[in-house]
């Protein structure tokens, strides 16, 4: 029998194995376990900062907390310029515009839809490139084949904090005079061979959404070492105003507010311990899933330092006999709200799949393969080591693997 997901993308499995009956009518967890439960490390300090902002009567428009947040990020990442924004999507929209991208922009299909929407929303044409399924990041060989006269840029995604093959992408960009930008929404604190996110490409963006390990309720940032690009971003995020309130360019409102900055700053003060807790949780999952046939927990590659915020497993249904989607359904029954980050590839999403003018050179085998296999497991401070053990036991039970205990 061949297993088919709801999108009709088949995954050949010789023999579909029945999922064992649940042990109890009651779910394994009496509360939902989410991916990315927010870190809220020090409420007293947070409320203090919010209270000070309220006392100052200065709530947004480049306030002191936003400036402090930017300074802290500058120190942390080593980027010469950090410009905080209202969210990661607005950061990317402003960045691609400030970088002057036009026409076609090469981007992975395997990403959160915000990456691609940000391009489309700026009137750009996303050209979907495949990924290397091993790393999950852009495949430079495929990118190279997609460059046309209309291409103005490449936007890579540091997926789950894994840094893109920057040297190879830089070579393509330089050869063809293209902009090279990165969506680092997942990648604060990540490094490759001692180079930190914030220093790759012409510019990068971060997200501080509630579900990110460092959150600002909603928030984002543009990071760059290019002073002119930084100046354009700075103007564009604030209606195009330059010095003396003269409008020098088109612009939008992508400003971060003071309350978000209060949260972001407070979280940044605890970044090391949050990262350590993420790493410990990741390690716990690794131990709990060790030896389950057909299940692989993704780990950082050589020379990489990760923030470990996403716990990503791959299910090889040809080995487990249980497709990822059936495992997902079984987990949800137990209140384990794992996520298919990311499925389907953006090129299969209705607005992109239906657009004849979107250049779509199919197939994207690496994208299709990964989109059918990945599952992101619950994470964040609300997920205790005991919870992790039980999640792993549920996975083992559904897949018919022996218990770890
Ligand atoms: N680029 C990439 C590669 C991205 O992954 C993202 C965002 C962006 C760009 C854009 O950045 P932002 O503009 O968002 O700053 C969630 C996040 O909303 C989104 O920020 C994130 N990536 C994406 C990977 O995950 P959804 O659509 O899955 O959100 P939702 O509401 O289904 O929540 C996910 C889980 O988190 C649920 O189980 C509920 C839980 N949750 C959610 C919230 C809001 C909480 O436990 N607490 C909360 O406060 O996108």
mmCIF file of N, CA, C and O in Angstrom, residues 237-314:
data_model
loop_
_atom_site.group_PDB
_atom_site.id
_atom_site.type_symbol
_atom_site.label_atom_id
_atom_site.label_comp_id
_atom_site.label_asym_id
_atom_site.label_seq_id
_atom_site.Cartn_x
_atom_site.Cartn_y
_atom_site.Cartn_z
ATOM 1 N N UNK A 237 11.829 52.012 7.801
ATOM 2 C CA UNK A 237 10.980 51.463 8.877
ATOM 3 C C UNK A 237 10.174 52.566 9.558
ATOM 4 O O UNK A 237 9.288 52.310 10.341
ATOM 5 N N UNK A 238 10.524 53.822 9.264
ATOM 6 C CA UNK A 238 9.862 54.954 9.908
ATOM 7 C C UNK A 238 9.375 55.955 8.858
ATOM 8 O O UNK A 238 9.780 57.111 8.839
ATOM 9 N N UNK A 239 8.532 55.484 7.952
ATOM 10 C CA UNK A 239 7.835 56.325 6.966
ATOM 11 C C UNK A 239 8.753 57.093 6.026
ATOM 12 O O UNK A 239 8.317 58.053 5.392
ATOM 13 N N UNK A 240 10.016 56.720 5.987
ATOM 14 C CA UNK A 240 10.923 57.420 5.068
ATOM 15 C C UNK A 240 11.511 58.701 5.621
ATOM 16 O O UNK A 240 12.198 59.449 4.907
ATOM 17 N N UNK A 241 11.285 58.973 6.916
ATOM 18 C CA UNK A 241 11.819 60.216 7.504
ATOM 19 C C UNK A 241 13.345 60.189 7.590
ATOM 20 O O UNK A 241 13.933 59.197 8.027
ATOM 21 N N UNK A 242 13.960 61.279 7.215
ATOM 22 C CA UNK A 242 15.394 61.481 7.427
ATOM 23 C C UNK A 242 15.578 62.533 8.508
ATOM 24 O O UNK A 242 14.611 62.902 9.195
ATOM 25 N N UNK A 243 16.806 63.042 8.626
ATOM 26 C CA UNK A 243 17.046 64.087 9.634
ATOM 27 C C UNK A 243 16.149 65.299 9.367
ATOM 28 O O UNK A 243 15.849 65.611 8.208
ATOM 29 N N UNK A 244 15.737 65.939 10.459
ATOM 30 C CA UNK A 244 14.900 67.136 10.310
ATOM 31 C C UNK A 244 13.497 66.819 9.833
ATOM 32 O O UNK A 244 12.813 67.713 9.320
ATOM 33 N N UNK A 245 13.110 65.567 9.949
ATOM 34 C CA UNK A 245 11.759 65.111 9.580
ATOM 35 C C UNK A 245 11.423 65.324 8.115
ATOM 36 O O UNK A 245 10.261 65.440 7.726
ATOM 37 N N UNK A 246 12.448 65.391 7.313
ATOM 38 C CA UNK A 246 12.177 65.470 5.880
ATOM 39 C C UNK A 246 11.957 64.054 5.363
ATOM 40 O O UNK A 246 12.730 63.140 5.702
ATOM 41 N N UNK A 247 10.907 63.857 4.555
ATOM 42 C CA UNK A 247 10.659 62.525 3.990
ATOM 43 C C UNK A 247 11.578 62.346 2.783
ATOM 44 O O UNK A 247 11.463 63.054 1.785
ATOM 45 N N UNK A 248 12.504 61.405 2.910
ATOM 46 C CA UNK A 248 13.540 61.241 1.886
ATOM 47 C C UNK A 248 13.283 60.052 0.971
ATOM 48 O O UNK A 248 13.896 59.924 -0.068
ATOM 49 N N UNK A 249 12.400 59.147 1.424
ATOM 50 C CA UNK A 249 12.182 57.932 0.646
ATOM 51 C C UNK A 249 10.786 57.407 0.940
ATOM 52 O O UNK A 249 10.123 57.875 1.879
ATOM 53 N N UNK A 250 10.314 56.427 0.133
ATOM 54 C CA UNK A 250 9.085 55.739 0.521
ATOM 55 C C UNK A 250 9.363 54.999 1.814
ATOM 56 O O UNK A 250 10.501 54.590 2.071
ATOM 57 N N UNK A 251 8.326 54.781 2.573
ATOM 58 C CA UNK A 251 8.551 54.074 3.838
ATOM 59 C C UNK A 251 7.283 53.450 4.349
ATOM 60 O O UNK A 251 6.207 53.596 3.770
ATOM 61 N N UNK A 252 7.442 52.752 5.447
ATOM 62 C CA UNK A 252 6.307 52.094 6.080
ATOM 63 C C UNK A 252 6.439 52.277 7.582
ATOM 64 O O UNK A 252 7.362 52.953 8.049
ATOM 65 N N UNK A 253 5.553 51.659 8.325
ATOM 66 C CA UNK A 253 5.705 51.681 9.777
ATOM 67 C C UNK A 253 6.098 50.283 10.217
ATOM 68 O O UNK A 253 5.258 49.386 10.302
ATOM 69 N N UNK A 254 7.381 50.080 10.455
ATOM 70 C CA UNK A 254 7.872 48.772 10.917
ATOM 71 C C UNK A 254 8.619 48.945 12.227
ATOM 72 O O UNK A 254 9.547 48.206 12.527
ATOM 73 N N UNK A 255 8.204 49.927 13.020
ATOM 74 C CA UNK A 255 8.957 50.250 14.247
ATOM 75 C C UNK A 255 8.618 49.288 15.376
ATOM 76 O O UNK A 255 7.478 48.864 15.521
ATOM 77 N N UNK A 256 9.609 49.009 16.211
ATOM 78 C CA UNK A 256 9.358 48.244 17.446
ATOM 79 C C UNK A 256 8.888 49.210 18.528
ATOM 80 O O UNK A 256 9.353 50.356 18.590
ATOM 81 N N UNK A 257 7.981 48.732 19.392
ATOM 82 C CA UNK A 257 7.529 49.600 20.490
ATOM 83 C C UNK A 257 8.304 49.297 21.777
ATOM 84 O O UNK A 257 9.019 48.300 21.872
ATOM 85 N N UNK A 258 8.133 50.152 22.770
ATOM 86 C CA UNK A 258 8.923 50.047 24.004
ATOM 87 C C UNK A 258 8.585 48.809 24.839
ATOM 88 O O UNK A 258 9.446 48.250 25.509
ATOM 89 N N UNK A 259 7.331 48.398 24.799
ATOM 90 C CA UNK A 259 6.926 47.240 25.613
ATOM 91 C C UNK A 259 7.569 45.979 25.043
ATOM 92 O O UNK A 259 8.064 45.115 25.775
ATOM 93 N N UNK A 260 7.606 45.891 23.728
ATOM 94 C CA UNK A 260 8.285 44.761 23.085
ATOM 95 C C UNK A 260 9.769 44.772 23.428
ATOM 96 O O UNK A 260 10.355 43.732 23.744
ATOM 97 N N UNK A 261 10.362 45.959 23.367
ATOM 98 C CA UNK A 261 11.792 46.054 23.675
ATOM 99 C C UNK A 261 12.055 45.671 25.129
ATOM 100 O O UNK A 261 13.072 45.038 25.440
ATOM 101 N N UNK A 262 11.125 46.026 26.026
ATOM 102 C CA UNK A 262 11.281 45.652 27.449
ATOM 103 C C UNK A 262 11.350 44.132 27.575
ATOM 104 O O UNK A 262 12.204 43.591 28.292
ATOM 105 N N UNK A 263 10.464 43.458 26.876
ATOM 106 C CA UNK A 263 10.442 41.994 26.913
ATOM 107 C C UNK A 263 11.725 41.431 26.281
ATOM 108 O O UNK A 263 12.360 40.529 26.838
ATOM 109 N N UNK A 264 12.088 41.965 25.114
ATOM 110 C CA UNK A 264 13.270 41.474 24.402
ATOM 111 C C UNK A 264 14.534 41.641 25.231
ATOM 112 O O UNK A 264 15.352 40.720 25.350
ATOM 113 N N UNK A 265 14.679 42.829 25.843
ATOM 114 C CA UNK A 265 15.863 43.100 26.671
ATOM 115 C C UNK A 265 15.935 42.149 27.856
ATOM 116 O O UNK A 265 16.998 41.612 28.182
ATOM 117 N N UNK A 266 14.794 41.945 28.502
ATOM 118 C CA UNK A 266 14.757 41.093 29.683
ATOM 119 C C UNK A 266 15.115 39.658 29.299
ATOM 120 O O UNK A 266 15.875 38.983 30.004
ATOM 121 N N UNK A 267 14.597 39.220 28.170
ATOM 122 C CA UNK A 267 14.913 37.857 27.707
ATOM 123 C C UNK A 267 16.394 37.734 27.350
ATOM 124 O O UNK A 267 17.043 36.735 27.696
ATOM 125 N N UNK A 268 16.939 38.773 26.698
ATOM 126 C CA UNK A 268 18.358 38.714 26.294
ATOM 127 C C UNK A 268 19.279 38.568 27.501
ATOM 128 O O UNK A 268 20.324 37.918 27.421
ATOM 129 N N UNK A 269 18.870 39.184 28.631
ATOM 130 C CA UNK A 269 19.693 39.054 29.846
ATOM 131 C C UNK A 269 19.822 37.599 30.292
ATOM 132 O O UNK A 269 20.709 37.264 31.051
ATOM 133 N N UNK A 270 18.900 36.769 29.842
ATOM 134 C CA UNK A 270 18.908 35.361 30.267
ATOM 135 C C UNK A 270 19.202 34.423 29.093
ATOM 136 O O UNK A 270 18.919 33.225 29.178
ATOM 137 N N UNK A 271 19.763 34.981 28.035
ATOM 138 C CA UNK A 271 19.923 34.171 26.819
ATOM 139 C C UNK A 271 20.794 32.941 27.046
ATOM 140 O O UNK A 271 20.505 31.863 26.543
ATOM 141 N N UNK A 272 21.864 33.109 27.825
ATOM 142 C CA UNK A 272 22.770 31.963 28.023
ATOM 143 C C UNK A 272 22.057 30.814 28.724
ATOM 144 O O UNK A 272 22.182 29.660 28.327
ATOM 145 N N UNK A 273 21.321 31.154 29.774
ATOM 146 C CA UNK A 273 20.663 30.053 30.501
ATOM 147 C C UNK A 273 19.523 29.450 29.672
ATOM 148 O O UNK A 273 19.280 28.242 29.743
ATOM 149 N N UNK A 274 18.840 30.281 28.869
ATOM 150 C CA UNK A 274 17.764 29.738 28.015
ATOM 151 C C UNK A 274 18.370 28.786 26.976
ATOM 152 O O UNK A 274 17.855 27.701 26.720
ATOM 153 N N UNK A 275 19.498 29.216 26.393
ATOM 154 C CA UNK A 275 20.158 28.363 25.390
ATOM 155 C C UNK A 275 20.613 27.051 26.027
ATOM 156 O O UNK A 275 20.457 25.971 25.434
ATOM 157 N N UNK A 276 21.151 27.146 27.253
ATOM 158 C CA UNK A 276 21.600 25.924 27.939
ATOM 159 C C UNK A 276 20.415 24.998 28.202
ATOM 160 O O UNK A 276 20.518 23.770 28.031
ATOM 161 N N UNK A 277 19.276 25.572 28.589
ATOM 162 C CA UNK A 277 18.078 24.751 28.834
ATOM 163 C C UNK A 277 17.600 24.114 27.532
ATOM 164 O O UNK A 277 17.190 22.944 27.512
ATOM 165 N N UNK A 278 17.673 24.871 26.434
ATOM 166 C CA UNK A 278 17.293 24.311 25.126
ATOM 167 C C UNK A 278 18.185 23.118 24.783
ATOM 168 O O UNK A 278 17.713 22.087 24.306
ATOM 169 N N UNK A 279 19.488 23.304 25.016
ATOM 170 C CA UNK A 279 20.448 22.241 24.669
ATOM 171 C C UNK A 279 20.181 20.993 25.511
ATOM 172 O O UNK A 279 20.233 19.868 25.005
ATOM 173 N N UNK A 280 19.859 21.213 26.762
ATOM 174 C CA UNK A 280 19.579 20.088 27.672
ATOM 175 C C UNK A 280 18.318 19.341 27.226
ATOM 176 O O UNK A 280 18.277 18.108 27.213
ATOM 177 N N UNK A 281 17.300 20.116 26.856
ATOM 178 C CA UNK A 281 16.039 19.507 26.387
ATOM 179 C C UNK A 281 16.300 18.699 25.120
ATOM 180 O O UNK A 281 15.808 17.585 24.962
ATOM 181 N N UNK A 282 17.112 19.282 24.241
ATOM 182 C CA UNK A 282 17.462 18.596 22.991
ATOM 183 C C UNK A 282 18.161 17.278 23.297
ATOM 184 O O UNK A 282 17.862 16.233 22.715
ATOM 185 N N UNK A 283 19.082 17.323 24.234
ATOM 186 C CA UNK A 283 19.851 16.141 24.616
ATOM 187 C C UNK A 283 18.928 15.072 25.227
ATOM 188 O O UNK A 283 19.076 13.881 24.979
ATOM 189 N N UNK A 284 17.967 15.540 25.984
ATOM 190 C CA UNK A 284 17.001 14.639 26.606
ATOM 191 C C UNK A 284 16.170 13.927 25.534
ATOM 192 O O UNK A 284 15.916 12.728 25.618
ATOM 193 N N UNK A 285 15.728 14.688 24.548
ATOM 194 C CA UNK A 285 14.999 14.088 23.420
ATOM 195 C C UNK A 285 15.892 13.064 22.714
ATOM 196 O O UNK A 285 15.434 11.989 22.342
ATOM 197 N N UNK A 286 17.177 13.423 22.558
ATOM 198 C CA UNK A 286 18.083 12.519 21.846
ATOM 199 C C UNK A 286 18.162 11.179 22.574
ATOM 200 O O UNK A 286 18.020 10.113 21.978
ATOM 201 N N UNK A 287 18.335 11.270 23.884
ATOM 202 C CA UNK A 287 18.441 10.038 24.669
ATOM 203 C C UNK A 287 17.129 9.251 24.605
ATOM 204 O O UNK A 287 17.135 8.020 24.461
ATOM 205 N N UNK A 288 16.006 9.971 24.658
ATOM 206 C CA UNK A 288 14.696 9.297 24.687
ATOM 207 C C UNK A 288 14.348 8.620 23.375
ATOM 208 O O UNK A 288 13.551 7.682 23.350
ATOM 209 N N UNK A 289 14.902 9.129 22.279
ATOM 210 C CA UNK A 289 14.553 8.574 20.963
ATOM 211 C C UNK A 289 15.656 7.684 20.394
ATOM 212 O O UNK A 289 15.522 7.162 19.278
ATOM 213 N N UNK A 290 16.719 7.539 21.167
ATOM 214 C CA UNK A 290 17.861 6.759 20.697
ATOM 215 C C UNK A 290 17.428 5.336 20.334
ATOM 216 O O UNK A 290 16.717 4.690 21.097
ATOM 217 N N UNK A 291 17.826 4.921 19.154
ATOM 218 C CA UNK A 291 17.565 3.532 18.768
ATOM 219 C C UNK A 291 16.162 3.267 18.240
ATOM 220 O O UNK A 291 15.836 2.119 17.958
ATOM 221 N N UNK A 292 15.319 4.312 18.095
ATOM 222 C CA UNK A 292 14.004 4.064 17.481
ATOM 223 C C UNK A 292 14.216 3.964 15.969
ATOM 224 O O UNK A 292 14.649 4.937 15.343
ATOM 225 N N UNK A 293 13.945 2.810 15.377
ATOM 226 C CA UNK A 293 14.235 2.648 13.955
ATOM 227 C C UNK A 293 13.427 3.632 13.097
ATOM 228 O O UNK A 293 12.231 3.799 13.313
ATOM 229 N N UNK A 294 14.107 4.290 12.164
ATOM 230 C CA UNK A 294 13.428 5.197 11.241
ATOM 231 C C UNK A 294 13.211 6.596 11.787
ATOM 232 O O UNK A 294 12.572 7.427 11.131
ATOM 233 N N UNK A 295 13.724 6.878 12.982
ATOM 234 C CA UNK A 295 13.575 8.230 13.555
ATOM 235 C C UNK A 295 14.954 8.827 13.759
ATOM 236 O O UNK A 295 15.827 8.204 14.368
ATOM 237 N N UNK A 296 15.128 10.034 13.216
ATOM 238 C CA UNK A 296 16.432 10.710 13.356
ATOM 239 C C UNK A 296 16.211 12.095 13.936
ATOM 240 O O UNK A 296 15.382 12.861 13.431
ATOM 241 N N UNK A 297 16.923 12.376 15.010
ATOM 242 C CA UNK A 297 16.856 13.720 15.591
ATOM 243 C C UNK A 297 17.952 14.563 14.956
ATOM 244 O O UNK A 297 19.121 14.170 14.956
ATOM 245 N N UNK A 298 17.569 15.705 14.413
ATOM 246 C CA UNK A 298 18.576 16.570 13.775
ATOM 247 C C UNK A 298 19.481 17.208 14.824
ATOM 248 O O UNK A 298 19.010 17.614 15.881
ATOM 249 N N UNK A 299 20.752 17.300 14.486
ATOM 250 C CA UNK A 299 21.747 17.871 15.401
ATOM 251 C C UNK A 299 22.597 18.863 14.619
ATOM 252 O O UNK A 299 22.669 18.781 13.390
ATOM 253 N N UNK A 300 23.247 19.805 15.316
ATOM 254 C CA UNK A 300 24.101 20.760 14.595
ATOM 255 C C UNK A 300 25.211 20.055 13.826
ATOM 256 O O UNK A 300 25.684 19.001 14.256
ATOM 257 N N UNK A 301 25.603 20.642 12.703
ATOM 258 C CA UNK A 301 26.681 20.078 11.894
ATOM 259 C C UNK A 301 28.038 20.484 12.444
ATOM 260 O O UNK A 301 28.126 21.224 13.433
ATOM 261 N N UNK A 302 29.118 20.017 11.799
ATOM 262 C CA UNK A 302 30.464 20.347 12.267
ATOM 263 C C UNK A 302 30.718 21.855 12.226
ATOM 264 O O UNK A 302 30.297 22.528 11.285
ATOM 265 N N UNK A 303 31.375 22.356 13.257
ATOM 266 C CA UNK A 303 31.711 23.788 13.311
ATOM 267 C C UNK A 303 30.536 24.673 13.676
ATOM 268 O O UNK A 303 30.659 25.894 13.667
ATOM 269 N N UNK A 304 29.381 24.060 13.978
ATOM 270 C CA UNK A 304 28.202 24.888 14.247
ATOM 271 C C UNK A 304 27.924 25.014 15.728
ATOM 272 O O UNK A 304 28.113 24.066 16.491
ATOM 273 N N UNK A 305 27.446 26.184 16.095
ATOM 274 C CA UNK A 305 26.916 26.394 17.430
ATOM 275 C C UNK A 305 25.448 26.737 17.240
ATOM 276 O O UNK A 305 25.117 27.635 16.458
ATOM 277 N N UNK A 306 24.580 26.009 17.945
ATOM 278 C CA UNK A 306 23.137 26.182 17.742
ATOM 279 C C UNK A 306 22.491 26.778 18.981
ATOM 280 O O UNK A 306 23.024 26.661 20.091
ATOM 281 N N UNK A 307 21.324 27.374 18.798
ATOM 282 C CA UNK A 307 20.542 27.826 19.964
ATOM 283 C C UNK A 307 19.571 26.730 20.408
ATOM 284 O O UNK A 307 18.886 26.902 21.399
ATOM 285 N N UNK A 308 19.475 25.655 19.647
ATOM 286 C CA UNK A 308 18.669 24.470 19.991
ATOM 287 C C UNK A 308 17.208 24.795 20.262
ATOM 288 O O UNK A 308 16.565 24.098 21.042
ATOM 289 N N UNK A 309 16.685 25.847 19.630
ATOM 290 C CA UNK A 309 15.293 26.170 19.977
ATOM 291 C C UNK A 309 14.300 25.224 19.323
ATOM 292 O O UNK A 309 13.206 25.040 19.850
ATOM 293 N N UNK A 310 14.647 24.638 18.186
ATOM 294 C CA UNK A 310 13.717 23.700 17.549
ATOM 295 C C UNK A 310 14.246 22.275 17.693
ATOM 296 O O UNK A 310 15.427 22.010 17.435
ATOM 297 N N UNK A 311 13.360 21.381 18.096
ATOM 298 C CA UNK A 311 13.703 19.956 18.206
ATOM 299 C C UNK A 311 13.055 19.274 17.000
ATOM 300 O O UNK A 311 11.842 19.097 16.947
ATOM 301 N N UNK A 312 13.893 18.933 16.022
ATOM 302 C CA UNK A 312 13.380 18.475 14.731
ATOM 303 C C UNK A 312 13.699 16.998 14.552
ATOM 304 O O UNK A 312 14.863 16.600 14.630
ATOM 305 N N UNK A 313 12.651 16.208 14.326
ATOM 306 C CA UNK A 313 12.918 14.802 13.993
ATOM 307 C C UNK A 313 12.476 14.522 12.565
ATOM 308 O O UNK A 313 11.620 15.220 12.013
ATOM 309 N N UNK A 314 13.093 13.506 11.997
ATOM 310 C CA UNK A 314 12.702 13.037 10.661
ATOM 311 C C UNK A 314 12.206 11.615 10.780
ATOM 312 O O UNK A 314 12.851 10.780 11.425
#
